[in-house]
Amino acid sequence: MTHITDADAAHRLATRAIHAGQEPDPLAGAVTFPIFQTSTYVQQGIGRNKGYEYARTSNPTRQALERNVAALEGGTHGFAFASGMAAVDSLLKLLSAGDHVVCGENVYGGVHRLMDKILSRMGLTFTFVDTRDPAAVERAVTPRTKVLYGETPTNPMMRLADLAAMGRIAKAHGLLFVVDNTFATPVFQRPFESDADIVVHSTTKYLNGHSDMVGGLVVVREDALAERLAYIQNAAGAVPGPFDCWLALRGLKTLAVRMRQHDANGRRIAEWLAADQRIRAIYYPGLPSHPQHELAKRQMSGFGGMMSIETGSLERAGRVVERVKLFVLAESLGGVESLIGHPATMTHAAVPKAMREAMGLTDGLVRLSVGIEDADDLIADLDQALGS
Ligand SMILES: Cc1ncc(COP(=O)(O)O)c(C=O)c1O
């Protein structure tokens, strides 16, 4: 756990991205924060040390990252983990057997798998609901419910949850409100302003932005909750190594400018696809045709580069993902390079088929993570991949 300083929170987001948590190092004055590649620290005597004892508990490079992301989200404490899944797993360790979680039905497949296949064996129970509908969320709450967990926009259907409405429900029932802000990032969406208690990220995606590390981050605003999470982070030990933290920090410096370009490219490509007769549907909250466009405009300041298209069949989806030359067929998202994926067989293969199809996640669905290349080149690539 690392608490931000007043200086970390002193400036606007683009400035925080570059400076928060990263004072020049006192030894040599290195402007770029050093990688503290060590597992342990010399102690001056019994119980006397410089605040560092063992690197599972704390590491300066990790602390710099924790402060940076906490400052970007407008939180006070950050916790870095070895992956987004490690972050979700660790925060759910706040719960005890018998507790119940209301979770969005269209969360990342790995989150669904963790809850449904592993944590449910340990006495936690889960209800998966359509978080587009606040009434359905409220109906799912039971006296045992402790957590309301959601993504918005969702992966890959690009559905939105009304954060303000979710925050009100969580408050009314005394639930911890957890928001996965991986897709929108703090640049475009501010869950703490809607009473989220915990914001979680896969730093693997936009925060790092260069597809060269795997990591997760949890941010909170409340001291007592931070203490409980710090205990879990140290006791369970799913922490990242210092080099991965440093890579994430380096990526974060350009977060604001990258997100602007992802957003500009995303809007152009979505508009182009929306006018194309070769696809059956497009899911992008920045389009006026998206059923929740008004909500998107209200709670997001940009729409980013994530979108999904319905090609109509597995065969067509297969042709598109195999024909692209610039888009890369790969798991993951949020890198500077454009990626294309087939959720039914890749990111969401772990979600039962009936549940996938009920939410429109068909075999014909293709997900795009639009990068920051020249948009004309990306459009030309999709044009040739869609074929005649
Ligand atoms: C929205 C979202 N949350 C969490 C995760 C899990 O993160 P990681 O792959 O870093 O474990 C992912 C992974 O794709 C994701 O897309």
GROMACS .gro file of C-alpha atoms and ligand atoms in nm:
model
  404
    1MET     CA    1   0.000   0.000   0.000
    2THR     CA    2   0.116   0.351  -0.072
    3HIS     CA    3  -0.052   0.673   0.033
    4ILE     CA    4  -0.028   0.962  -0.211
    5THR     CA    5   0.131   1.290  -0.101
    6ASP     CA    6  -0.022   1.636  -0.131
    7ALA     CA    7   0.218   1.706  -0.417
    8ASP     CA    8   0.093   1.397  -0.606
    9ALA     CA    9  -0.257   1.545  -0.608
   10ALA     CA   10  -0.152   1.903  -0.673
   11HIS     CA   11  -0.192   1.914  -1.050
   12ARG     CA   12  -0.422   1.811  -1.333
   13LEU     CA   13  -0.430   1.462  -1.475
   14ALA     CA   14  -0.173   1.493  -1.758
   15THR     CA   15   0.075   1.647  -1.513
   16ARG     CA   16   0.007   1.386  -1.247
   17ALA     CA   17   0.067   1.112  -1.504
   18ILE     CA   18   0.424   1.235  -1.548
   19HIS     CA   19   0.510   1.352  -1.198
   20ALA     CA   20   0.299   1.184  -0.929
   21GLY     CA   21   0.507   0.948  -0.717
   22GLN     CA   22   0.826   1.026  -0.904
   23GLU     CA   23   1.054   1.273  -0.730
   24PRO     CA   24   1.413   1.270  -0.864
   25ASP     CA   25   1.611   1.007  -0.674
   26PRO     CA   26   1.809   1.150  -0.379
   27LEU     CA   27   2.131   0.950  -0.450
   28ALA     CA   28   2.219   1.071  -0.801
   29GLY     CA   29   1.928   1.291  -0.894
   30ALA     CA   30   1.807   1.046  -1.161
   31VAL     CA   31   1.506   1.210  -1.324
   32THR     CA   32   1.357   0.876  -1.422
   33PHE     CA   33   1.253   0.680  -1.116
   34PRO     CA   34   1.501   0.393  -1.053
   35ILE     CA   35   1.422   0.022  -1.062
   36PHE     CA   36   1.486  -0.106  -0.711
   37GLN     CA   37   1.567  -0.462  -0.813
   38THR     CA   38   1.605  -0.608  -0.466
   39SER     CA   39   1.421  -0.859  -0.254
   40THR     CA   40   1.541  -0.728   0.082
   41TYR     CA   41   1.695  -0.424   0.256
   42VAL     CA   42   1.974  -0.383   0.508
   43GLN     CA   43   1.856  -0.311   0.862
   44GLN     CA   44   2.042  -0.097   1.111
   45GLY     CA   45   1.946  -0.306   1.412
   46ILE     CA   46   1.653  -0.497   1.554
   47GLY     CA   47   1.343  -0.309   1.448
   48ARG     CA   48   1.554  -0.031   1.293
   49ASN     CA   49   1.537   0.018   0.916
   50LYS     CA   50   1.465   0.283   0.654
   51GLY     CA   51   1.101   0.183   0.625
   52TYR     CA   52   1.172  -0.113   0.399
   53GLU     CA   53   1.216  -0.468   0.529
   54TYR     CA   54   1.117  -0.709   0.254
   55ALA     CA   55   1.010  -0.642  -0.105
   56ARG     CA   56   0.683  -0.838  -0.094
   57THR     CA   57   0.569  -0.581   0.161
   58SER     CA   58   0.710  -0.272  -0.008
   59ASN     CA   59   0.940  -0.167  -0.288
   60PRO     CA   60   1.012   0.194  -0.387
   61THR     CA   61   0.947   0.139  -0.760
   62ARG     CA   62   0.617  -0.029  -0.680
   63GLN     CA   63   0.529   0.253  -0.442
   64ALA     CA   64   0.595   0.510  -0.715
   65LEU     CA   65   0.349   0.325  -0.940
   66GLU     CA   66   0.094   0.291  -0.661
   67ARG     CA   67   0.108   0.664  -0.588
   68ASN     CA   68   0.090   0.751  -0.955
   69VAL     CA   69  -0.226   0.554  -1.034
   70ALA     CA   70  -0.391   0.648  -0.703
   71ALA     CA   71  -0.333   1.015  -0.789
   72LEU     CA   72  -0.470   0.970  -1.142
   73GLU     CA   73  -0.790   0.811  -1.012
   74GLY     CA   74  -0.838   1.075  -0.745
   75GLY     CA   75  -0.793   0.815  -0.471
   76THR     CA   76  -0.557   0.818  -0.176
   77HIS     CA   77  -0.401   0.470  -0.161
   78GLY     CA   78  -0.274   0.246  -0.442
   79PHE     CA   79  -0.195  -0.127  -0.440
   80ALA     CA   80  -0.006  -0.286  -0.728
   81PHE     CA   81  -0.057  -0.650  -0.816
   82ALA     CA   82   0.104  -0.900  -1.050
   83SER     CA   83  -0.194  -0.892  -1.289
   84GLY     CA   84  -0.543  -0.750  -1.317
   85MET     CA   85  -0.674  -1.089  -1.206
   86ALA     CA   86  -0.444  -1.089  -0.902
   87ALA     CA   87  -0.589  -0.747  -0.815
   88VAL     CA   88  -0.949  -0.872  -0.842
   89ASP     CA   89  -0.867  -1.191  -0.650
   90SER     CA   90  -0.699  -0.998  -0.370
   91LEU     CA   91  -0.977  -0.742  -0.330
   92LEU     CA   92  -1.236  -1.021  -0.314
   93LYS     CA   93  -1.035  -1.162  -0.021
   94LEU     CA   94  -1.196  -0.880   0.177
   95LEU     CA   95  -1.497  -1.115   0.187
   96SER     CA   96  -1.568  -1.421   0.399
   97ALA     CA   97  -1.752  -1.748   0.332
   98GLY     CA   98  -2.125  -1.681   0.314
   99ASP     CA   99  -2.089  -1.335   0.163
  100HIS     CA  100  -2.266  -1.255  -0.164
  101VAL     CA  101  -2.152  -1.044  -0.460
  102VAL     CA  102  -2.371  -0.880  -0.723
  103CYS     CA  103  -2.162  -0.869  -1.039
  104GLY     CA  104  -2.218  -0.745  -1.392
  105GLU     CA  105  -2.296  -1.038  -1.623
  106ASN     CA  106  -2.072  -0.900  -1.897
  107VAL     CA  107  -1.746  -0.862  -1.709
  108TYR     CA  108  -1.413  -0.983  -1.848
  109GLY     CA  109  -1.435  -1.363  -1.889
  110GLY     CA  110  -1.148  -1.422  -1.650
  111VAL     CA  111  -1.330  -1.234  -1.373
  112HIS     CA  112  -1.641  -1.444  -1.431
  113ARG     CA  113  -1.426  -1.759  -1.422
  114LEU     CA  114  -1.253  -1.658  -1.097
  115MET     CA  115  -1.587  -1.595  -0.929
  116ASP     CA  116  -1.784  -1.883  -1.073
  117LYS     CA  117  -1.523  -2.159  -1.072
  118ILE     CA  118  -1.286  -2.077  -0.786
  119LEU     CA  119  -1.424  -1.835  -0.528
  120SER     CA  120  -1.766  -2.002  -0.532
  121ARG     CA  121  -1.592  -2.319  -0.404
  122MET     CA  122  -1.481  -2.116  -0.103
  123GLY     CA  123  -1.826  -2.023   0.014
  124LEU     CA  124  -1.878  -1.693  -0.168
  125THR     CA  125  -2.190  -1.663  -0.379
  126PHE     CA  126  -2.240  -1.454  -0.691
  127THR     CA  127  -2.536  -1.322  -0.886
  128PHE     CA  128  -2.458  -1.201  -1.236
  129VAL     CA  129  -2.691  -0.926  -1.356
  130ASP     CA  130  -2.734  -0.686  -1.645
  131THR     CA  131  -2.579  -0.373  -1.497
  132ARG     CA  132  -2.748  -0.157  -1.764
  133ASP     CA  133  -3.058  -0.192  -1.548
  134PRO     CA  134  -3.024  -0.042  -1.197
  135ALA     CA  135  -3.356  -0.201  -1.091
  136ALA     CA  136  -3.221  -0.548  -1.179
  137VAL     CA  137  -2.908  -0.472  -0.979
  138GLU     CA  138  -3.111  -0.367  -0.676
  139ARG     CA  139  -3.335  -0.676  -0.702
  140ALA     CA  140  -3.025  -0.898  -0.687
  141VAL     CA  141  -2.913  -0.754  -0.352
  142THR     CA  142  -2.973  -0.986  -0.056
  143PRO     CA  143  -2.906  -0.941   0.317
  144ARG     CA  144  -2.577  -1.126   0.257
  145THR     CA  145  -2.459  -0.901  -0.027
  146LYS     CA  146  -2.134  -0.722   0.051
  147VAL     CA  147  -2.000  -0.615  -0.289
  148LEU     CA  148  -2.140  -0.460  -0.607
  149TYR     CA  149  -1.887  -0.524  -0.885
  150GLY     CA  150  -1.903  -0.387  -1.237
  151GLU     CA  151  -1.724  -0.280  -1.551
  152THR     CA  152  -1.835   0.009  -1.767
  153PRO     CA  153  -1.808   0.001  -2.064
  154THR     CA  154  -1.821  -0.377  -2.054
  155ASN     CA  155  -1.590  -0.614  -2.230
  156PRO     CA  156  -1.675  -0.679  -2.516
  157MET     CA  157  -2.040  -0.568  -2.556
  158MET     CA  158  -1.961  -0.205  -2.470
  159ARG     CA  159  -2.262  -0.180  -2.238
  160LEU     CA  160  -2.269   0.093  -1.980
  161ALA     CA  161  -2.361   0.089  -1.614
  162ASP     CA  162  -2.494   0.414  -1.474
  163LEU     CA  163  -2.223   0.479  -1.217
  164ALA     CA  164  -2.424   0.733  -1.021
  165ALA     CA  165  -2.721   0.494  -0.994
  166MET     CA  166  -2.491   0.205  -0.894
  167GLY     CA  167  -2.323   0.423  -0.634
  168ARG     CA  168  -2.663   0.512  -0.484
  169ILE     CA  169  -2.766   0.144  -0.467
  170ALA     CA  170  -2.436   0.047  -0.306
  171LYS     CA  171  -2.470   0.323  -0.049
  172ALA     CA  172  -2.833   0.243   0.030
  173HIS     CA  173  -2.746  -0.123   0.102
  174GLY     CA  174  -2.405  -0.067   0.262
  175LEU     CA  175  -2.216  -0.247  -0.017
  176LEU     CA  176  -1.858  -0.200  -0.130
  177PHE     CA  177  -1.888  -0.059  -0.481
  178VAL     CA  178  -1.606  -0.187  -0.705
  179VAL     CA  179  -1.553  -0.046  -1.054
  180ASP     CA  180  -1.315  -0.192  -1.311
  181ASN     CA  181  -1.202   0.122  -1.495
  182THR     CA  182  -0.969  -0.059  -1.736
  183PHE     CA  183  -1.158   0.034  -2.055
  184ALA     CA  184  -1.225   0.402  -1.990
  185THR     CA  185  -0.919   0.484  -1.775
  186PRO     CA  186  -0.916   0.781  -1.536
  187VAL     CA  187  -0.871   1.004  -1.840
  188PHE     CA  188  -1.233   0.947  -1.948
  189GLN     CA  189  -1.417   0.820  -1.640
  190ARG     CA  190  -1.400   0.903  -1.268
  191PRO     CA  191  -1.568   0.628  -1.062
  192PHE     CA  192  -1.480   0.788  -0.728
  193GLU     CA  193  -1.701   1.083  -0.823
  194SER     CA  194  -1.992   0.833  -0.829
  195ASP     CA  195  -1.913   0.696  -0.483
  196ALA     CA  196  -1.707   0.395  -0.590
  197ASP     CA  197  -1.517   0.251  -0.294
  198ILE     CA  198  -1.260   0.060  -0.499
  199VAL     CA  199  -1.131   0.122  -0.850
  200VAL     CA  200  -0.947  -0.169  -1.012
  201HIS     CA  201  -0.738  -0.184  -1.328
  202SER     CA  202  -0.560  -0.427  -1.544
  203THR     CA  203  -0.250  -0.208  -1.592
  204THR     CA  204  -0.162  -0.452  -1.870
  205LYS     CA  205  -0.399  -0.248  -2.089
  206TYR     CA  206  -0.420   0.129  -2.137
  207LEU     CA  207  -0.232   0.238  -1.825
  208ASN     CA  208   0.086   0.070  -1.944
  209GLY     CA  209  -0.023   0.102  -2.305
  210HIS     CA  210   0.267  -0.075  -2.475
  211SER     CA  211   0.176  -0.444  -2.446
  212ASP     CA  212   0.500  -0.527  -2.269
  213MET     CA  213   0.398  -0.621  -1.913
  214VAL     CA  214   0.114  -0.772  -1.709
  215GLY     CA  215  -0.011  -0.599  -1.396
  216GLY     CA  216  -0.304  -0.485  -1.185
  217LEU     CA  217  -0.382  -0.192  -0.961
  218VAL     CA  218  -0.637  -0.124  -0.688
  219VAL     CA  219  -0.712   0.228  -0.566
  220VAL     CA  220  -0.919   0.327  -0.261
  221ARG     CA  221  -0.996   0.648  -0.072
  222GLU     CA  222  -1.063   0.529   0.276
  223ASP     CA  223  -0.793   0.457   0.537
  224ALA     CA  224  -0.965   0.163   0.709
  225LEU     CA  225  -1.029  -0.013   0.376
  226ALA     CA  226  -0.670   0.061   0.271
  227GLU     CA  227  -0.540  -0.105   0.588
  228ARG     CA  228  -0.739  -0.422   0.517
  229LEU     CA  229  -0.616  -0.432   0.158
  230ALA     CA  230  -0.256  -0.371   0.265
  231TYR     CA  231  -0.281  -0.671   0.494
  232ILE     CA  232  -0.412  -0.888   0.208
  233GLN     CA  233  -0.156  -0.756  -0.042
  234ASN     CA  234   0.128  -0.851   0.192
  235ALA     CA  235  -0.023  -1.172   0.329
  236ALA     CA  236  -0.136  -1.317  -0.006
  237GLY     CA  237   0.167  -1.173  -0.187
  238ALA     CA  238   0.040  -1.139  -0.546
  239VAL     CA  239   0.274  -0.846  -0.604
  240PRO     CA  240   0.449  -0.737  -0.924
  241GLY     CA  241   0.824  -0.720  -0.973
  242PRO     CA  242   0.994  -0.380  -0.984
  243PHE     CA  243   1.077  -0.393  -1.355
  244ASP     CA  244   0.712  -0.441  -1.451
  245CYS     CA  245   0.619  -0.154  -1.219
  246TRP     CA  246   0.878   0.062  -1.392
  247LEU     CA  247   0.744  -0.028  -1.736
  248ALA     CA  248   0.394   0.068  -1.624
  249LEU     CA  249   0.525   0.397  -1.484
  250ARG     CA  250   0.698   0.473  -1.813
  251GLY     CA  251   0.383   0.397  -2.007
  252LEU     CA  252   0.170   0.607  -1.774
  253LYS     CA  253   0.365   0.922  -1.856
  254THR     CA  254   0.194   0.936  -2.197
  255LEU     CA  255  -0.149   0.815  -2.083
  256ALA     CA  256  -0.328   1.145  -2.142
  257VAL     CA  257  -0.192   1.198  -2.490
  258ARG     CA  258  -0.237   0.833  -2.591
  259MET     CA  259  -0.599   0.829  -2.476
  260ARG     CA  260  -0.674   1.140  -2.682
  261GLN     CA  261  -0.547   0.962  -2.993
  262HIS     CA  262  -0.721   0.631  -2.911
  263ASP     CA  263  -1.041   0.834  -2.876
  264ALA     CA  264  -0.992   1.028  -3.202
  265ASN     CA  265  -0.913   0.709  -3.396
  266GLY     CA  266  -1.192   0.519  -3.221
  267ARG     CA  267  -1.455   0.776  -3.318
  268ARG     CA  268  -1.342   0.788  -3.682
  269ILE     CA  269  -1.329   0.413  -3.723
  270ALA     CA  270  -1.660   0.360  -3.546
  271GLU     CA  271  -1.830   0.614  -3.776
  272TRP     CA  272  -1.678   0.448  -4.080
  273LEU     CA  273  -1.787   0.102  -3.966
  274ALA     CA  274  -2.137   0.224  -3.875
  275ALA     CA  275  -2.187   0.330  -4.236
  276ASP     CA  276  -2.057   0.001  -4.378
  277GLN     CA  277  -2.316  -0.247  -4.505
  278ARG     CA  278  -2.083  -0.547  -4.459
  279ILE     CA  279  -2.126  -0.556  -4.082
  280ARG     CA  280  -2.453  -0.623  -3.897
  281ALA     CA  281  -2.397  -0.409  -3.589
  282ILE     CA  282  -2.140  -0.199  -3.414
  283TYR     CA  283  -2.111  -0.145  -3.039
  284TYR     CA  284  -1.936   0.183  -2.953
  285PRO     CA  285  -2.074   0.420  -2.686
  286GLY     CA  286  -1.949   0.723  -2.879
  287LEU     CA  287  -2.197   0.664  -3.163
  288PRO     CA  288  -2.540   0.832  -3.138
  289SER     CA  289  -2.686   0.493  -3.240
  290HIS     CA  290  -2.556   0.331  -2.919
  291PRO     CA  291  -2.863   0.286  -2.694
  292GLN     CA  292  -2.678   0.439  -2.399
  293HIS     CA  293  -2.507   0.723  -2.586
  294GLU     CA  294  -2.668   0.989  -2.365
  295LEU     CA  295  -2.541   0.815  -2.051
  296ALA     CA  296  -2.200   0.778  -2.214
  297LYS     CA  297  -2.186   1.152  -2.277
  298ARG     CA  298  -2.288   1.218  -1.919
  299GLN     CA  299  -2.042   0.997  -1.737
  300MET     CA  300  -1.750   0.974  -1.982
  301SER     CA  301  -1.541   1.258  -2.120
  302GLY     CA  302  -1.421   1.043  -2.412
  303PHE     CA  303  -1.505   0.703  -2.555
  304GLY     CA  304  -1.163   0.557  -2.632
  305GLY     CA  305  -1.062   0.293  -2.882
  306MET     CA  306  -1.259  -0.015  -2.778
  307MET     CA  307  -1.547  -0.137  -2.996
  308SER     CA  308  -1.705  -0.460  -3.116
  309ILE     CA  309  -1.866  -0.546  -3.448
  310GLU     CA  310  -2.113  -0.817  -3.539
  311THR     CA  311  -1.999  -0.983  -3.861
  312GLY     CA  312  -2.290  -1.231  -3.878
  313SER     CA  313  -2.118  -1.567  -3.840
  314LEU     CA  314  -1.813  -1.753  -3.714
  315GLU     CA  315  -1.690  -1.792  -4.073
  316ARG     CA  316  -1.709  -1.419  -4.142
  317ALA     CA  317  -1.548  -1.334  -3.809
  318GLY     CA  318  -1.271  -1.582  -3.891
  319ARG     CA  319  -1.213  -1.427  -4.233
  320VAL     CA  320  -1.187  -1.074  -4.091
  321VAL     CA  321  -0.946  -1.159  -3.810
  322GLU     CA  322  -0.727  -1.363  -4.043
  323ARG     CA  323  -0.722  -1.111  -4.328
  324VAL     CA  324  -0.615  -0.803  -4.133
  325LYS     CA  325  -0.257  -0.698  -4.196
  326LEU     CA  326  -0.208  -0.403  -3.962
  327PHE     CA  327  -0.445  -0.502  -3.680
  328VAL     CA  328  -0.285  -0.787  -3.486
  329LEU     CA  329  -0.493  -1.093  -3.395
  330ALA     CA  330  -0.418  -1.125  -3.025
  331GLU     CA  331  -0.561  -1.137  -2.675
  332SER     CA  332  -0.542  -0.816  -2.472
  333LEU     CA  333  -0.621  -0.454  -2.554
  334GLY     CA  334  -0.519  -0.099  -2.486
  335GLY     CA  335  -0.177  -0.098  -2.651
  336VAL     CA  336  -0.050   0.163  -2.896
  337GLU     CA  337  -0.085  -0.099  -3.169
  338SER     CA  338  -0.430  -0.197  -3.296
  339LEU     CA  339  -0.544  -0.542  -3.187
  340ILE     CA  340  -0.832  -0.755  -3.307
  341GLY     CA  341  -0.987  -1.043  -3.118
  342HIS     CA  342  -1.264  -1.302  -3.129
  343PRO     CA  343  -1.419  -1.291  -2.779
  344ALA     CA  344  -1.619  -1.617  -2.808
  345THR     CA  345  -1.301  -1.823  -2.855
  346MET     CA  346  -1.048  -1.597  -2.688
  347THR     CA  347  -1.114  -1.355  -2.400
  348HIS     CA  348  -1.462  -1.492  -2.314
  349ALA     CA  349  -1.420  -1.861  -2.395
  350ALA     CA  350  -1.454  -1.935  -2.022
  351VAL     CA  351  -1.807  -1.787  -2.014
  352PRO     CA  352  -2.075  -2.055  -2.074
  353LYS     CA  353  -2.204  -2.040  -2.434
  354ALA     CA  354  -2.568  -1.990  -2.331
  355MET     CA  355  -2.472  -1.694  -2.115
  356ARG     CA  356  -2.255  -1.550  -2.395
  357GLU     CA  357  -2.533  -1.572  -2.649
  358ALA     CA  358  -2.796  -1.430  -2.414
  359MET     CA  359  -2.595  -1.109  -2.397
  360GLY     CA  360  -2.525  -1.091  -2.772
  361LEU     CA  361  -2.171  -1.222  -2.749
  362THR     CA  362  -2.211  -1.436  -3.058
  363ASP     CA  363  -1.963  -1.638  -3.260
  364GLY     CA  364  -1.977  -1.359  -3.520
  365LEU     CA  365  -1.861  -1.090  -3.278
  366VAL     CA  366  -1.519  -0.934  -3.335
  367ARG     CA  367  -1.358  -0.694  -3.086
  368LEU     CA  368  -1.129  -0.411  -3.193
  369SER     CA  369  -0.879  -0.233  -2.975
  370VAL     CA  370  -0.802   0.066  -3.195
  371GLY     CA  371  -0.446   0.183  -3.151
  372ILE     CA  372  -0.283   0.516  -3.224
  373GLU     CA  373  -0.159   0.448  -3.577
  374ASP     CA  374  -0.281   0.668  -3.865
  375ALA     CA  375  -0.659   0.618  -3.878
  376ASP     CA  376  -0.659   0.611  -4.260
  377ASP     CA  377  -0.423   0.312  -4.257
  378LEU     CA  378  -0.646   0.134  -4.004
  379ILE     CA  379  -0.959   0.200  -4.212
  380ALA     CA  380  -0.785   0.074  -4.527
  381ASP     CA  381  -0.686  -0.241  -4.339
  382LEU     CA  382  -1.040  -0.308  -4.213
  383ASP     CA  383  -1.179  -0.231  -4.559
  384GLN     CA  384  -0.967  -0.500  -4.725
  385ALA     CA  385  -1.028  -0.745  -4.437
  386LEU     CA  386  -1.406  -0.712  -4.459
  387GLY     CA  387  -1.377  -0.810  -4.826
  388SER     CA  388  -1.660  -0.793  -5.076
  389LIG     C1  389  -1.166  -0.525  -1.817
  389LIG     C2  390  -1.061  -0.621  -1.769
  389LIG     N1  391  -1.040  -0.636  -1.638
  389LIG     C3  392  -0.948  -0.723  -1.590
  389LIG     C4  393  -0.871  -0.799  -1.675
  389LIG     C5  394  -0.768  -0.893  -1.619
  389LIG     O1  395  -0.642  -0.836  -1.629
  389LIG     P1  396  -0.505  -0.917  -1.650
  389LIG     O2  397  -0.511  -0.981  -1.785
  389LIG     O3  398  -0.399  -0.811  -1.637
  389LIG     O4  399  -0.496  -1.019  -1.542
  389LIG     C6  400  -0.888  -0.785  -1.813
  389LIG     C7  401  -0.806  -0.866  -1.905
  389LIG     O5  402  -0.827  -0.868  -2.024
  389LIG     C8  403  -0.986  -0.695  -1.861
  389LIG     O6  404  -1.007  -0.679  -1.992
   0.00000   0.00000   0.00000
